[in-house]
Amino acid sequence: MRVLGVDPGLTRCGVGVVEGVAGRALTMRGVGVVRTPADAELGDRLVAVERGIEQWLDEHRPEVVAVERVFSQHNVSTVMGTAQASAVAMLCAARRGIPVALHTPSEVKAAVTGSGRADKAQVGAMVTRLLRLAAPPRPADAADALALAICHIWRAPAQNRLQQAVALHTPKGRTR
Amino acid sequence: MRVLGVDPGLTRCGVGVVEGVAGRALTMRGVGVVRTPADAELGDRLVAVERGIEQWLDEHRPEVVAVERVFSQHNVSTVMGTAQASAVAMLCAARRGIPVALHTPSEVKAAVTGSGRADKAQVGAMVTRLLRLAAPPRPADAADALALAICHIWRAPAQNRLQQAVALHTPKGRTR
């Protein structure tokens, strides 16, 4: 499974591609950051994010795009830009028929460090170890994008089993 | 000036096109709602919003797109969907090089009713009167989209004068 993780943001949108299956060693296929100038018009910044995400999708052809689930109770001053950048990432994926998976920050931290309250340094250290990198990816947004992709690869089997169980026990026509 | 107003939302995204200049009678060119099913995947809903907005841009060729400015301190349960839908609307406009203007709900209410705290019924009544319609547009999201377009037409001259004044008094290279 090849997953593009996206840590959404307008100033820095982290992107990272990880390939692998749960229970086996994972491989990093690419990592980077899509940046947009803070002094540009909001609409133009969203166009720049779109262009960046499209390039990553073109180059890496992921089977799934894993995006951080944005909560409105977070940092009020940045949450709108995060929500808008995440909307663009989800739009780009869905337009190509690529499934979008959302994971919360604490799910991601718990997946890669064992604790939902791990700090940035811990996440960066574990991403470095799990992907056998020479050094932690910089900036932190890039490491977070890789952590999202790893989280998705490891959680997907459990999520699929859950969905199958729900489908089995849901009356026909209500399975979505 | 022809303005497409967008009252962003995932379930109902109000759209309305108004033509005119400040100080003259205004004309409605179209009004409607882009709807997406609440039980669809979020990515697919954003694709549906994009498709709807593109159709309105194709058909009406607005010179400006006026979008409601979303505040994160609003209703926490709906604000994320609103932010995501507004991002798609801004993206569609900016991709075509159409300027995007943001107006707050209270700016819109004040523009069309004289009070920033007017209720939905008052806004609907004034939109009906100003555009000489037979009845208030339904649903309220459609009326709000028209109100946004009217607000932009009426505020634009003052905003342009302000921008010119700022440009005149700002050292070169720091005009934004």
CSV table of C-alpha atoms in Angstrom, one decimal:
chain,number,residue,atom,x,y,z
A,1,MET,CA,0.0,0.0,0.0
A,2,ARG,CA,1.4,3.4,-1.0
A,3,VAL,CA,0.0,6.3,1.1
A,4,LEU,CA,0.4,10.1,0.7
A,5,GLY,CA,0.2,11.7,4.1
A,6,VAL,CA,-0.7,15.4,4.2
A,7,ASP,CA,-0.2,17.6,7.2
A,8,PRO,CA,-2.4,20.5,6.0
A,9,GLY,CA,-1.4,24.1,6.3
A,10,LEU,CA,-1.3,27.3,4.1
A,11,THR,CA,2.2,28.4,5.0
A,12,ARG,CA,3.7,25.0,5.1
A,13,CYS,CA,1.7,21.9,4.0
A,14,GLY,CA,3.7,18.8,4.8
A,15,VAL,CA,3.6,15.9,2.4
A,16,GLY,CA,5.2,12.4,2.6
A,17,VAL,CA,4.8,9.1,0.8
A,18,VAL,CA,5.3,5.8,2.6
A,19,GLU,CA,4.9,2.4,1.1
A,20,GLY,CA,4.4,-0.9,3.0
A,21,VAL,CA,2.0,-3.1,4.8
A,22,ALA,CA,1.3,-3.5,8.5
A,23,GLY,CA,3.8,-5.8,10.2
A,24,ARG,CA,6.6,-5.3,7.6
A,25,ALA,CA,9.3,-2.7,7.2
A,26,LEU,CA,8.1,0.6,5.7
A,27,THR,CA,9.8,2.5,2.9
A,28,MET,CA,9.8,6.3,2.4
A,29,ARG,CA,9.2,7.2,-1.2
A,30,GLY,CA,9.3,11.0,-0.8
A,31,VAL,CA,8.9,13.8,1.6
A,32,GLY,CA,8.6,17.6,1.3
A,33,VAL,CA,6.6,20.7,2.0
A,34,VAL,CA,4.3,22.7,-0.2
A,35,ARG,CA,4.8,26.4,0.8
A,36,THR,CA,2.7,29.4,-0.1
A,37,PRO,CA,3.7,33.1,0.6
A,38,ALA,CA,1.9,34.5,3.7
A,39,ASP,CA,1.4,37.8,1.9
A,40,ALA,CA,-0.4,36.4,-1.1
A,41,GLU,CA,-4.2,36.5,-1.6
A,42,LEU,CA,-6.0,33.6,0.1
A,43,GLY,CA,-7.4,32.4,-3.2
A,44,ASP,CA,-4.0,32.3,-4.8
A,45,ARG,CA,-2.5,30.5,-1.8
A,46,LEU,CA,-5.2,27.8,-2.2
A,47,VAL,CA,-4.4,27.5,-5.9
A,48,ALA,CA,-0.7,27.0,-5.0
A,49,VAL,CA,-1.6,24.3,-2.5
A,50,GLU,CA,-3.7,22.6,-5.2
A,51,ARG,CA,-0.8,22.7,-7.7
A,52,GLY,CA,1.6,21.3,-5.1
A,53,ILE,CA,-0.7,18.4,-4.1
A,54,GLU,CA,-1.4,17.6,-7.8
A,55,GLN,CA,2.4,17.3,-8.4
A,56,TRP,CA,2.7,14.8,-5.5
A,57,LEU,CA,-0.2,12.8,-6.8
A,58,ASP,CA,1.1,12.8,-10.3
A,59,GLU,CA,4.6,11.7,-9.3
A,60,HIS,CA,3.7,9.1,-6.6
A,61,ARG,CA,0.3,7.8,-7.6
A,62,PRO,CA,-0.7,6.9,-4.0
A,63,GLU,CA,-3.6,4.4,-3.4
A,64,VAL,CA,-4.8,6.4,-0.4
A,65,VAL,CA,-4.4,10.0,0.8
A,66,ALA,CA,-4.3,10.3,4.6
A,67,VAL,CA,-5.0,13.8,5.9
A,68,GLU,CA,-4.9,15.1,9.4
A,69,ARG,CA,-8.4,15.6,10.8
A,70,VAL,CA,-8.8,19.3,11.8
A,71,PHE,CA,-10.6,20.2,15.0
A,72,SER,CA,-12.1,23.6,15.4
A,73,GLN,CA,-11.3,23.7,19.1
A,74,HIS,CA,-7.6,23.9,18.3
A,75,ASN,CA,-5.6,27.0,18.0
A,76,VAL,CA,-8.2,29.5,16.7
A,77,SER,CA,-5.9,31.7,14.8
A,78,THR,CA,-4.5,29.0,12.5
A,79,VAL,CA,-7.4,26.5,12.3
A,80,MET,CA,-9.2,28.2,9.4
A,81,GLY,CA,-6.1,28.0,7.1
A,82,THR,CA,-5.6,24.4,8.1
A,83,ALA,CA,-9.2,23.6,7.3
A,84,GLN,CA,-8.9,25.3,4.0
A,85,ALA,CA,-5.7,23.6,3.0
A,86,SER,CA,-7.1,20.2,4.1
A,87,ALA,CA,-10.1,20.8,1.9
A,88,VAL,CA,-7.9,21.4,-1.1
A,89,ALA,CA,-5.9,18.2,-0.4
A,90,MET,CA,-9.2,16.1,0.0
A,91,LEU,CA,-10.6,17.7,-3.2
A,92,CYS,CA,-7.5,16.8,-5.2
A,93,ALA,CA,-7.6,13.2,-4.0
A,94,ALA,CA,-11.4,12.7,-4.4
A,95,ARG,CA,-11.4,14.2,-7.9
A,96,ARG,CA,-9.1,11.3,-8.9
A,97,GLY,CA,-11.1,8.8,-7.1
A,98,ILE,CA,-8.4,8.2,-4.5
A,99,PRO,CA,-9.9,7.3,-1.1
A,100,VAL,CA,-9.3,9.9,1.6
A,101,ALA,CA,-8.6,8.8,5.2
A,102,LEU,CA,-8.7,11.2,8.1
A,103,HIS,CA,-6.7,10.6,11.3
A,104,THR,CA,-6.6,12.8,14.4
A,105,PRO,CA,-3.3,14.1,15.7
A,106,SER,CA,-3.5,11.9,18.8
A,107,GLU,CA,-4.2,8.8,16.6
A,108,VAL,CA,-1.1,9.6,14.6
A,109,LYS,CA,1.1,10.2,17.7
A,110,ALA,CA,-0.3,7.0,19.4
A,111,ALA,CA,0.4,5.0,16.2
A,112,VAL,CA,4.0,6.0,15.8
A,113,THR,CA,5.1,6.6,19.4
A,114,GLY,CA,2.7,4.6,21.5
A,115,SER,CA,1.4,7.8,23.2
A,116,GLY,CA,-1.3,10.1,22.0
A,117,ARG,CA,0.4,13.0,23.8
A,118,ALA,CA,3.9,12.6,22.4
A,119,ASP,CA,5.7,15.8,21.4
A,120,LYS,CA,7.0,16.8,18.0
A,121,ALA,CA,10.6,15.6,18.8
A,122,GLN,CA,9.3,12.1,19.8
A,123,VAL,CA,7.3,11.8,16.6
A,124,GLY,CA,10.2,12.9,14.5
A,125,ALA,CA,12.5,10.4,16.2
A,126,MET,CA,10.1,7.5,15.7
A,127,VAL,CA,9.5,8.4,12.0
A,128,THR,CA,13.3,8.5,11.5
A,129,ARG,CA,13.7,5.1,13.1
A,130,LEU,CA,10.7,3.4,11.4
A,131,LEU,CA,11.7,4.6,8.0
A,132,ARG,CA,15.4,4.0,8.6
A,133,LEU,CA,16.4,7.6,7.7
A,134,ALA,CA,19.7,9.3,8.4
A,135,ALA,CA,18.1,12.2,10.2
A,136,PRO,CA,14.7,13.4,11.2
A,137,PRO,CA,12.8,15.1,8.3
A,138,ARG,CA,12.7,18.9,8.5
A,139,PRO,CA,10.5,20.9,9.0
A,140,ALA,CA,8.3,19.1,11.5
A,141,ASP,CA,5.4,19.4,9.1
A,142,ALA,CA,7.2,17.0,6.7
A,143,ALA,CA,7.8,14.5,9.6
A,144,ASP,CA,4.1,14.8,10.6
A,145,ALA,CA,3.0,14.0,7.0
A,146,LEU,CA,5.2,10.8,7.1
A,147,ALA,CA,3.7,9.9,10.5
A,148,LEU,CA,0.2,10.3,9.0
A,149,ALA,CA,1.0,7.9,6.2
A,150,ILE,CA,2.6,5.3,8.6
A,151,CYS,CA,-0.5,5.7,10.9
A,152,HIS,CA,-2.7,4.9,8.0
A,153,ILE,CA,-0.8,1.8,6.9
A,154,TRP,CA,-0.9,0.4,10.4
A,155,ARG,CA,-4.5,1.3,11.2
A,156,ALA,CA,-6.0,0.4,7.8
A,157,PRO,CA,-6.3,-3.4,8.5
A,158,ALA,CA,-8.2,-2.8,11.7
A,159,GLN,CA,-10.4,-0.2,10.1
A,160,ASN,CA,-11.2,-2.5,7.2
A,161,ARG,CA,-12.1,-5.3,9.6
A,162,LEU,CA,-14.4,-2.8,11.5
A,163,GLN,CA,-16.1,-1.7,8.3
A,164,GLN,CA,-16.7,-5.3,7.2
A,165,ALA,CA,-18.2,-6.0,10.6
A,166,VAL,CA,-20.4,-3.0,10.4
A,167,ALA,CA,-21.5,-3.9,6.8
A,168,LEU,CA,-22.3,-7.4,7.9
A,169,HIS,CA,-24.6,-6.2,10.7
A,170,THR,CA,-26.3,-3.2,9.0
A,171,PRO,CA,-29.6,-3.8,7.2
A,172,LYS,CA,-29.4,-3.5,3.4
A,173,GLY,CA,-29.7,0.0,2.0
A,174,ARG,CA,-28.2,1.6,5.1
A,175,THR,CA,-24.6,0.6,4.4
A,176,ARG,CA,-23.8,4.0,2.7
B,1,MET,CA,-20.2,45.0,-12.1
B,2,ARG,CA,-21.4,41.4,-12.0
B,3,VAL,CA,-20.8,39.7,-8.7
B,4,LEU,CA,-21.3,36.0,-7.7
B,5,GLY,CA,-22.1,35.8,-4.0
B,6,VAL,CA,-21.4,32.6,-2.2
B,7,ASP,CA,-22.8,31.6,1.2
B,8,PRO,CA,-20.5,28.6,1.8
B,9,GLY,CA,-21.8,25.3,3.2
B,10,LEU,CA,-21.4,21.6,2.5
B,11,THR,CA,-25.1,20.7,2.8
B,12,ARG,CA,-26.4,23.9,1.2
B,13,CYS,CA,-24.0,26.4,-0.5
B,14,GLY,CA,-26.0,29.5,-1.5
B,15,VAL,CA,-25.1,31.2,-4.8
B,16,GLY,CA,-26.5,34.4,-6.3
B,17,VAL,CA,-25.5,36.7,-9.1
B,18,VAL,CA,-26.2,40.4,-8.9
B,19,GLU,CA,-25.3,43.0,-11.5
B,20,GLY,CA,-25.2,46.8,-11.0
B,21,VAL,CA,-23.2,49.7,-9.6
B,22,ALA,CA,-23.4,51.5,-6.3
B,23,GLY,CA,-26.1,54.2,-6.4
B,24,ARG,CA,-28.2,52.5,-9.2
B,25,ALA,CA,-30.9,49.9,-9.2
B,26,LEU,CA,-29.5,46.3,-9.0
B,27,THR,CA,-30.5,43.3,-11.1
B,28,MET,CA,-30.5,39.7,-10.1
B,29,ARG,CA,-29.1,37.4,-12.8
B,30,GLY,CA,-29.5,34.1,-11.0
B,31,VAL,CA,-29.9,32.5,-7.6
B,32,GLY,CA,-29.7,28.9,-6.4
B,33,VAL,CA,-28.2,26.4,-4.0
B,34,VAL,CA,-25.4,23.8,-4.5
B,35,ARG,CA,-26.4,20.8,-2.4
B,36,THR,CA,-24.3,17.8,-1.4
B,37,PRO,CA,-25.6,14.7,0.4
B,38,ALA,CA,-24.8,14.6,4.1
B,39,ASP,CA,-24.1,10.9,4.0
B,40,ALA,CA,-21.4,11.2,1.2
B,41,GLU,CA,-17.7,11.1,1.8
B,42,LEU,CA,-16.2,14.5,2.6
B,43,GLY,CA,-13.9,14.4,-0.4
B,44,ASP,CA,-16.8,13.6,-2.7
B,45,ARG,CA,-18.9,16.5,-1.2
B,46,LEU,CA,-16.0,18.9,-1.9
B,47,VAL,CA,-15.9,17.7,-5.5
B,48,ALA,CA,-19.6,18.2,-5.8
B,49,VAL,CA,-19.3,21.8,-4.5
B,50,GLU,CA,-16.5,22.4,-6.9
B,51,ARG,CA,-18.6,21.2,-9.8
B,52,GLY,CA,-21.5,23.4,-8.8
B,53,ILE,CA,-19.4,26.5,-8.4
B,54,GLU,CA,-17.7,25.9,-11.8
B,55,GLN,CA,-21.1,25.7,-13.4
B,56,TRP,CA,-22.1,29.1,-11.9
B,57,LEU,CA,-18.8,30.6,-13.0
B,58,ASP,CA,-19.2,29.2,-16.6
B,59,GLU,CA,-22.8,30.4,-16.9
B,60,HIS,CA,-22.5,33.9,-15.4
B,61,ARG,CA,-18.8,34.9,-15.9
B,62,PRO,CA,-18.8,37.2,-12.8
B,63,GLU,CA,-16.0,39.8,-12.4
B,64,VAL,CA,-15.8,39.3,-8.7
B,65,VAL,CA,-16.7,36.4,-6.3
B,66,ALA,CA,-17.8,37.6,-2.9
B,67,VAL,CA,-17.6,34.9,-0.2
B,68,GLU,CA,-18.7,35.0,3.4
B,69,ARG,CA,-15.7,35.3,5.7
B,70,VAL,CA,-15.8,32.4,8.1
B,71,PHE,CA,-14.9,32.8,11.8
B,72,SER,CA,-13.7,29.9,13.8
B,73,GLN,CA,-15.4,31.3,17.0
B,74,HIS,CA,-18.8,30.6,15.3
B,75,ASN,CA,-20.9,27.4,15.8
B,76,VAL,CA,-18.2,24.9,16.3
B,77,SER,CA,-20.1,21.9,14.8
B,78,THR,CA,-20.6,23.5,11.4
B,79,VAL,CA,-17.6,25.8,11.0
B,80,MET,CA,-15.3,23.2,9.5
B,81,GLY,CA,-17.7,22.3,6.7
B,82,THR,CA,-18.2,26.0,6.1
B,83,ALA,CA,-14.5,26.7,5.9
B,84,GLN,CA,-13.9,23.8,3.6
B,85,ALA,CA,-16.7,24.8,1.2
B,86,SER,CA,-15.5,28.4,1.2
B,87,ALA,CA,-12.0,27.2,0.3
B,88,VAL,CA,-13.4,25.4,-2.7
B,89,ALA,CA,-15.3,28.5,-3.8
B,90,MET,CA,-12.2,30.7,-3.4
B,91,LEU,CA,-10.0,28.1,-5.2
B,92,CYS,CA,-12.4,28.0,-8.2
B,93,ALA,CA,-12.4,31.7,-8.6
B,94,ALA,CA,-8.7,32.2,-8.1
B,95,ARG,CA,-7.9,29.5,-10.6
B,96,ARG,CA,-9.7,31.6,-13.2
B,97,GLY,CA,-8.0,34.8,-12.1
B,98,ILE,CA,-11.3,36.2,-10.7
B,99,PRO,CA,-10.7,38.4,-7.7
B,100,VAL,CA,-12.2,37.0,-4.4
B,101,ALA,CA,-13.6,39.4,-1.8
B,102,LEU,CA,-14.5,38.4,1.7
B,103,HIS,CA,-17.2,40.0,3.8
B,104,THR,CA,-18.2,39.2,7.3
B,105,PRO,CA,-21.8,38.3,8.1
B,106,SER,CA,-22.3,41.6,10.0
B,107,GLU,CA,-20.9,43.6,7.1
B,108,VAL,CA,-23.4,42.0,4.8
B,109,LYS,CA,-26.3,42.5,7.2
B,110,ALA,CA,-25.3,46.1,7.8
B,111,ALA,CA,-25.0,46.7,4.0
B,112,VAL,CA,-28.5,45.5,3.1
B,113,THR,CA,-30.5,46.3,6.3
B,114,GLY,CA,-28.6,49.1,8.0
B,115,SER,CA,-28.0,46.8,11.1
B,116,GLY,CA,-25.2,44.3,11.6
B,117,ARG,CA,-27.5,42.4,13.9
B,118,ALA,CA,-30.4,42.0,11.5
B,119,ASP,CA,-32.1,38.5,11.4
B,120,LYS,CA,-32.5,36.2,8.4
B,121,ALA,CA,-36.1,37.4,7.8
B,122,GLN,CA,-35.0,41.1,7.6
B,123,VAL,CA,-32.1,40.2,5.2
B,124,GLY,CA,-34.5,38.2,3.0
B,125,ALA,CA,-37.0,41.1,3.0
B,126,MET,CA,-34.4,43.6,2.0
B,127,VAL,CA,-32.9,41.4,-0.7
B,128,THR,CA,-36.4,40.9,-2.1
B,129,ARG,CA,-37.0,44.7,-2.1
B,130,LEU,CA,-33.6,45.7,-3.5
B,131,LEU,CA,-33.7,43.2,-6.3
B,132,ARG,CA,-37.5,43.8,-7.0
B,133,LEU,CA,-38.3,40.1,-6.6
B,134,ALA,CA,-41.8,38.7,-6.2
B,135,ALA,CA,-40.9,36.8,-3.1
B,136,PRO,CA,-37.9,36.2,-0.8
B,137,PRO,CA,-35.5,33.7,-2.3
B,138,ARG,CA,-35.6,30.3,-0.5
B,139,PRO,CA,-33.8,28.8,1.2
B,140,ALA,CA,-32.2,31.5,3.4
B,141,ASP,CA,-28.7,30.5,2.1
B,142,ALA,CA,-29.8,31.6,-1.4
B,143,ALA,CA,-30.9,35.0,-0.1
B,144,ASP,CA,-27.7,35.3,1.9
B,145,ALA,CA,-25.7,34.8,-1.3
B,146,LEU,CA,-27.5,37.6,-3.0
B,147,ALA,CA,-27.0,39.8,0.0
B,148,LEU,CA,-23.2,39.1,-0.2
B,149,ALA,CA,-23.2,40.2,-3.8
B,150,ILE,CA,-25.2,43.3,-3.0
B,151,CYS,CA,-22.9,44.1,-0.1
B,152,HIS,CA,-19.8,43.8,-2.4
B,153,ILE,CA,-21.3,46.1,-5.1
B,154,TRP,CA,-22.0,48.7,-2.5
B,155,ARG,CA,-18.8,48.4,-0.5
B,156,ALA,CA,-16.4,48.1,-3.4
B,157,PRO,CA,-16.1,51.8,-4.2
B,158,ALA,CA,-15.2,52.6,-0.6
B,159,GLN,CA,-12.8,49.6,-0.5
B,160,ASN,CA,-11.1,50.7,-3.7
B,161,ARG,CA,-10.6,54.3,-2.4
B,162,LEU,CA,-9.1,52.9,0.8
B,163,GLN,CA,-6.7,50.6,-1.1
B,164,GLN,CA,-5.6,53.5,-3.3
B,165,ALA,CA,-5.0,55.6,-0.2
B,166,VAL,CA,-3.0,52.8,1.5
B,167,ALA,CA,-1.0,52.3,-1.7
B,168,LEU,CA,-0.2,56.0,-1.9
B,169,HIS,CA,1.1,56.1,1.7
B,170,THR,CA,3.0,52.8,1.8
B,171,PRO,CA,6.7,52.7,0.9
B,172,LYS,CA,7.4,50.7,-2.3
B,173,GLY,CA,7.7,47.0,-1.8
B,174,ARG,CA,5.4,47.0,1.2
B,175,THR,CA,2.1,47.7,-0.5
B,176,ARG,CA,0.5,44.5,0.9
